[in-house]
Amino acid sequence: MTDYRVVFTVMLIVGVAVYGGLTGAQFALGSGQDGPETTATEPLVRGTTIHLDRSGRPTVVGEVVNGFDTSITNVTVTVTFYRNGTQIGQVTQAALRETLEAGDRAPFDVHMRSSGEADRYEVALSYDRGGEVVPGLTVENASVAREAQSQVDVVGEITNTRGEPLVVDRVVATFYNANGSVIGARTVRPSRTIQPDGSYSVRIEFRTLGDVPSLAQEFARFEISIVAARA
């Protein structure tokens, strides 16, 4: 059975800085007004920002936080875009990691299917209780390899600490600004098998050339997470 959460709504200020920098901590449940910060005792959406991608499509990024004391799976967000009170687009998409253990979080990166401008958006979250995360892959020596105004490259070493071969199904990098909001998320899928005590080096590029604004210039920190599978 799928659990559906209350819709999170954000009103954008039409003006000079319409896109970027809006934090999910200021969301009010089911309204366009600011509300109190939500305590993470259940799954929620936080830290969203919006920008136009290089094709001119409104794009919302943020993260899902699992506040339950058990895992959740099939984590999906539906972003609805509005302009002048009219819905101009809606996209449903899985989070970049679909199963989250208690206290874990995963980013999402949702593009409207056509170009345009939005002055409001809503993010609805759905998930199923349960799900298994395959343990044993850890990220070591994570660092910034390159930082420029429109690009940030990060690297890390993935190590298998489990006594069996594991597959690196997906590597996800989440990029944050100084306020802790998500400004981007990127994924690579190496589908590489790592033997026990073995390792694999990964590099992930966060390029925002042509985006409005180019949020790489707001970069402050990043996190790398992994989706593992049994070989």
Coordinates of N, CA and C in Angstrom, one line a residue, residues 105-223:
R105 N 18.4 10.0 3.2 CA 17.8 11.0 2.3 C 18.3 10.7 0.9
A106 N 17.5 11.2 -0.1 CA 17.9 11.0 -1.5 C 17.4 12.2 -2.3
P107 N 18.2 12.6 -3.3 CA 17.8 13.8 -4.1 C 16.8 13.4 -5.2
F108 N 16.2 14.5 -5.8 CA 15.4 14.3 -7.0 C 15.8 15.5 -7.9
D109 N 15.6 15.3 -9.2 CA 15.9 16.3 -10.2 C 14.8 16.2 -11.3
V110 N 13.8 17.1 -11.3 CA 12.6 17.0 -12.1 C 12.5 18.1 -13.1
H111 N 12.5 17.8 -14.4 CA 12.4 18.8 -15.4 C 11.0 18.8 -16.0
M112 N 10.4 20.0 -16.2 CA 9.2 20.1 -16.9 C 9.5 19.7 -18.4
R113 N 8.5 19.1 -19.0 CA 8.7 18.5 -20.4 C 8.9 19.6 -21.5
S114 N 8.5 20.8 -21.2 CA 8.6 21.9 -22.2 C 9.2 23.1 -21.6
S115 N 9.7 24.0 -22.4 CA 10.2 25.3 -21.9 C 9.1 26.2 -21.4
G116 N 9.4 27.1 -20.6 CA 8.4 28.1 -20.0 C 8.9 28.7 -18.7
E117 N 8.0 29.4 -18.0 CA 8.3 30.0 -16.8 C 7.2 29.7 -15.8
A118 N 7.7 29.3 -14.6 CA 6.7 28.9 -13.5 C 6.8 30.0 -12.4
D119 N 5.7 30.3 -11.8 CA 5.7 31.2 -10.6 C 5.2 30.5 -9.3
R120 N 4.9 29.2 -9.5 CA 4.6 28.4 -8.3 C 4.8 26.9 -8.7
Y121 N 5.1 26.1 -7.7 CA 5.2 24.7 -7.9 C 4.8 23.9 -6.7
E122 N 4.3 22.7 -6.9 CA 4.0 21.9 -5.8 C 4.8 20.6 -5.9
V123 N 5.2 20.0 -4.8 CA 5.9 18.7 -4.8 C 5.1 17.8 -3.9
A124 N 4.6 16.7 -4.5 CA 3.9 15.6 -3.8 C 4.7 14.4 -3.7
L125 N 4.8 13.8 -2.5 CA 5.6 12.7 -2.2 C 4.8 11.4 -2.0
S126 N 5.2 10.3 -2.6 CA 4.6 9.0 -2.3 C 5.7 8.0 -2.1
Y127 N 5.3 6.9 -1.4 CA 6.3 5.8 -1.1 C 5.6 4.6 -0.6
D128 N 6.3 3.5 -0.5 CA 5.8 2.3 0.2 C 6.6 2.1 1.4
R129 N 6.1 1.6 2.5 CA 6.9 1.2 3.6 C 7.6 -0.1 3.3
G130 N 8.8 -0.2 3.9 CA 9.6 -1.4 3.7 C 10.7 -1.2 2.7
G131 N 11.3 -2.3 2.2 CA 12.3 -2.2 1.2 C 13.7 -2.5 1.8
E132 N 14.6 -3.1 1.0 CA 15.9 -3.5 1.5 C 17.0 -2.7 0.8
V133 N 17.9 -2.2 1.6 CA 19.1 -1.6 1.1 C 20.3 -2.6 1.2
V134 N 21.0 -2.9 0.1 CA 22.1 -3.8 0.2 C 23.3 -3.1 0.8
P135 N 23.8 -3.5 2.0 CA 24.9 -2.8 2.6 C 26.3 -3.3 2.1
G136 N 27.3 -2.6 2.4 CA 28.7 -3.1 2.2 C 29.5 -2.2 1.3
L137 N 28.9 -1.3 0.6 CA 29.8 -0.4 -0.2 C 29.9 1.0 0.5
T138 N 31.1 1.5 0.7 CA 31.3 2.7 1.4 C 32.1 3.7 0.4
V139 N 31.9 5.0 0.7 CA 32.6 6.0 -0.1 C 33.7 6.5 0.8
E140 N 34.9 6.5 0.2 CA 36.1 7.0 0.9 C 36.8 8.1 0.0
N141 N 37.5 9.0 0.7 CA 38.4 10.0 0.0 C 37.5 10.8 -1.0
A142 N 36.3 11.2 -0.6 CA 35.5 12.1 -1.4 C 36.1 13.5 -1.4
S143 N 36.2 14.1 -2.6 CA 36.8 15.4 -2.6 C 36.3 16.1 -3.9
V144 N 36.6 17.4 -3.9 CA 36.3 18.2 -5.1 C 37.5 18.2 -6.0
A145 N 37.4 17.7 -7.2 CA 38.5 17.7 -8.2 C 38.6 18.9 -9.0
R146 N 37.5 19.6 -9.2 CA 37.4 20.8 -10.1 C 36.3 21.7 -9.6
E147 N 36.5 23.0 -9.5 CA 35.4 23.9 -9.2 C 35.6 25.2 -10.0
A148 N 34.6 25.4 -10.8 CA 34.5 26.6 -11.7 C 33.2 27.2 -11.5
Q149 N 32.9 28.4 -12.2 CA 31.7 29.1 -12.1 C 30.5 28.3 -12.6
S150 N 30.7 27.4 -13.6 CA 29.6 26.7 -14.2 C 29.8 25.2 -14.1
Q151 N 30.8 24.7 -13.3 CA 31.0 23.3 -13.2 C 31.8 22.9 -12.0
V152 N 31.3 21.8 -11.3 CA 32.0 21.2 -10.2 C 32.1 19.8 -10.4
D153 N 33.3 19.2 -10.3 CA 33.6 17.8 -10.5 C 34.0 17.3 -9.1
V154 N 33.4 16.1 -8.7 CA 33.7 15.5 -7.5 C 34.2 14.1 -7.7
V155 N 35.0 13.6 -6.8 CA 35.5 12.2 -7.0 C 35.4 11.5 -5.6
G156 N 35.5 10.2 -5.7 CA 35.4 9.4 -4.5 C 35.9 8.0 -4.8
E157 N 36.2 7.2 -3.8 CA 36.6 5.8 -4.0 C 35.6 4.9 -3.3
I158 N 35.0 4.0 -4.1 CA 34.0 3.1 -3.5 C 34.7 1.8 -3.1
T159 N 34.5 1.4 -1.9 CA 35.1 0.2 -1.4 C 34.1 -0.8 -0.9
N160 N 34.4 -2.1 -1.2 CA 33.5 -3.2 -0.8 C 34.0 -3.7 0.5
T161 N 33.3 -3.5 1.6 CA 33.7 -3.9 2.9 C 32.9 -5.2 3.3
R162 N 32.2 -5.8 2.4 CA 31.4 -7.0 2.7 C 32.2 -8.2 2.1
G163 N 31.9 -9.4 2.7 CA 32.6 -10.6 2.3 C 32.0 -11.3 1.1
E164 N 31.5 -10.5 0.2 CA 30.9 -11.1 -1.1 C 31.0 -10.0 -2.2
P165 N 31.1 -10.4 -3.4 CA 31.1 -9.4 -4.5 C 29.8 -8.6 -4.5
L166 N 29.9 -7.3 -4.8 CA 28.8 -6.4 -4.9 C 28.9 -5.6 -6.2
V167 N 27.7 -5.3 -6.7 CA 27.6 -4.5 -7.9 C 27.3 -3.0 -7.5
V168 N 28.1 -2.1 -8.1 CA 27.8 -0.7 -8.0 C 26.7 -0.4 -9.0
D169 N 25.5 -0.3 -8.6 CA 24.4 -0.1 -9.6 C 24.3 1.4 -9.9
R170 N 24.5 2.3 -8.9 CA 24.3 3.7 -9.2 C 25.1 4.5 -8.1
V171 N 25.7 5.6 -8.6 CA 26.4 6.5 -7.7 C 25.7 7.9 -7.8
V172 N 25.3 8.5 -6.7 CA 24.5 9.7 -6.8 C 25.3 10.8 -6.0
A173 N 25.5 11.9 -6.6 CA 26.1 13.1 -6.0 C 25.1 14.2 -5.8
T174 N 24.9 14.6 -4.6 CA 24.0 15.7 -4.3 C 24.8 17.0 -3.9
F175 N 24.5 18.1 -4.6 CA 25.2 19.3 -4.4 C 24.4 20.3 -3.7
Y176 N 25.0 21.0 -2.7 CA 24.2 21.9 -1.8 C 24.8 23.3 -1.8
N177 N 24.0 24.3 -1.5 CA 24.5 25.7 -1.3 C 24.8 25.9 0.2
A178 N 25.2 27.1 0.5 CA 25.5 27.4 1.9 C 24.4 27.3 2.8
N179 N 23.1 27.4 2.3 CA 21.9 27.3 3.2 C 21.5 25.9 3.4
G180 N 22.2 24.9 2.7 CA 21.8 23.6 2.8 C 20.7 23.1 1.8
S181 N 20.3 24.0 0.9 CA 19.4 23.6 -0.1 C 20.1 22.9 -1.2
V182 N 19.4 22.0 -1.9 CA 19.9 21.3 -3.0 C 19.9 22.1 -4.3
I183 N 21.1 22.2 -4.9 CA 21.2 23.0 -6.2 C 21.4 22.1 -7.4
G184 N 21.6 20.8 -7.1 CA 21.8 19.9 -8.2 C 22.0 18.5 -7.7
A185 N 21.8 17.5 -8.6 CA 22.0 16.1 -8.3 C 22.4 15.4 -9.6
R186 N 23.4 14.6 -9.6 CA 23.9 13.9 -10.8 C 24.1 12.4 -10.4
T187 N 23.9 11.6 -11.4 CA 24.0 10.1 -11.3 C 24.9 9.5 -12.3
V188 N 25.7 8.6 -11.9 CA 26.4 7.7 -12.9 C 26.0 6.3 -12.6
R189 N 26.0 5.4 -13.6 CA 25.6 4.0 -13.4 C 26.7 3.1 -14.0
P190 N 27.8 2.9 -13.2 CA 28.9 2.1 -13.7 C 28.6 0.6 -13.9
S191 N 27.6 0.1 -13.2 CA 27.3 -1.4 -13.2 C 28.6 -2.2 -13.1
R192 N 29.4 -1.9 -12.2 CA 30.7 -2.6 -12.0 C 30.6 -3.4 -10.7
T193 N 31.2 -4.6 -10.9 CA 31.3 -5.6 -9.7 C 32.6 -5.3 -9.0
I194 N 32.5 -5.2 -7.7 CA 33.7 -5.0 -6.8 C 33.8 -6.2 -5.9
Q195 N 35.0 -6.8 -5.9 CA 35.2 -8.0 -5.1 C 35.4 -7.5 -3.7
P196 N 35.3 -8.4 -2.7 CA 35.6 -8.1 -1.3 C 36.9 -7.4 -1.1
D197 N 36.9 -6.3 -0.4 CA 38.1 -5.4 -0.1 C 38.6 -4.7 -1.4
G198 N 37.9 -4.8 -2.5 CA 38.3 -4.1 -3.7 C 37.7 -2.7 -3.7
S199 N 38.1 -1.9 -4.6 CA 37.6 -0.5 -4.7 C 37.5 -0.1 -6.2
Y200 N 36.8 1.0 -6.4 CA 36.6 1.6 -7.7 C 36.5 3.1 -7.5
S201 N 37.2 3.8 -8.4 CA 37.2 5.3 -8.3 C 36.1 5.8 -9.3
V202 N 35.4 6.8 -8.8 CA 34.3 7.4 -9.6 C 34.5 8.9 -9.6
R203 N 34.1 9.5 -10.7 CA 34.1 11.0 -10.9 C 32.7 11.4 -11.4
I204 N 32.1 12.4 -10.8 CA 30.8 12.9 -11.2 C 30.9 14.4 -11.5
E205 N 30.4 14.8 -12.7 CA 30.4 16.2 -13.1 C 29.1 16.9 -12.9
F206 N 29.1 18.1 -12.3 CA 27.9 18.9 -12.1 C 28.1 20.1 -13.0
R207 N 27.6 20.1 -14.2 CA 27.7 21.2 -15.2 C 26.4 22.0 -15.3
T208 N 26.5 23.3 -15.2 CA 25.3 24.1 -15.2 C 25.5 25.2 -16.3
L209 N 26.4 25.1 -17.2 CA 26.5 26.1 -18.3 C 25.2 26.1 -19.1
G210 N 24.7 27.3 -19.2 CA 23.4 27.5 -20.0 C 22.2 27.4 -19.1
D211 N 22.3 27.0 -17.8 CA 21.2 27.0 -16.9 C 21.0 28.5 -16.4
V212 N 19.8 28.8 -16.0 CA 19.5 30.1 -15.5 C 18.8 30.0 -14.1
P213 N 19.5 30.4 -13.0 CA 20.9 30.7 -13.0 C 21.8 29.5 -13.0
S214 N 23.1 29.7 -13.2 CA 24.1 28.7 -13.2 C 24.4 28.4 -11.8
L215 N 23.7 27.4 -11.2 CA 23.8 27.2 -9.7 C 25.1 26.6 -9.2
A216 N 26.0 26.2 -10.1 CA 27.3 25.7 -9.7 C 28.1 26.8 -8.9
Q217 N 27.8 28.0 -9.2 CA 28.5 29.1 -8.6 C 28.0 29.3 -7.1
E218 N 26.9 28.6 -6.7 CA 26.5 28.7 -5.3 C 27.0 27.4 -4.5
F219 N 27.8 26.6 -5.2 CA 28.2 25.3 -4.5 C 28.9 25.6 -3.2
A220 N 28.5 24.8 -2.2 CA 29.2 24.9 -0.9 C 29.7 23.5 -0.4
R221 N 28.9 22.5 -0.7 CA 29.3 21.1 -0.2 C 28.6 20.1 -1.1
F222 N 29.0 18.8 -0.9 CA 28.4 17.7 -1.6 C 28.4 16.5 -0.8
E223 N 27.5 15.5 -1.2 CA 27.5 14.2 -0.6 C 27.4 13.2 -1.8

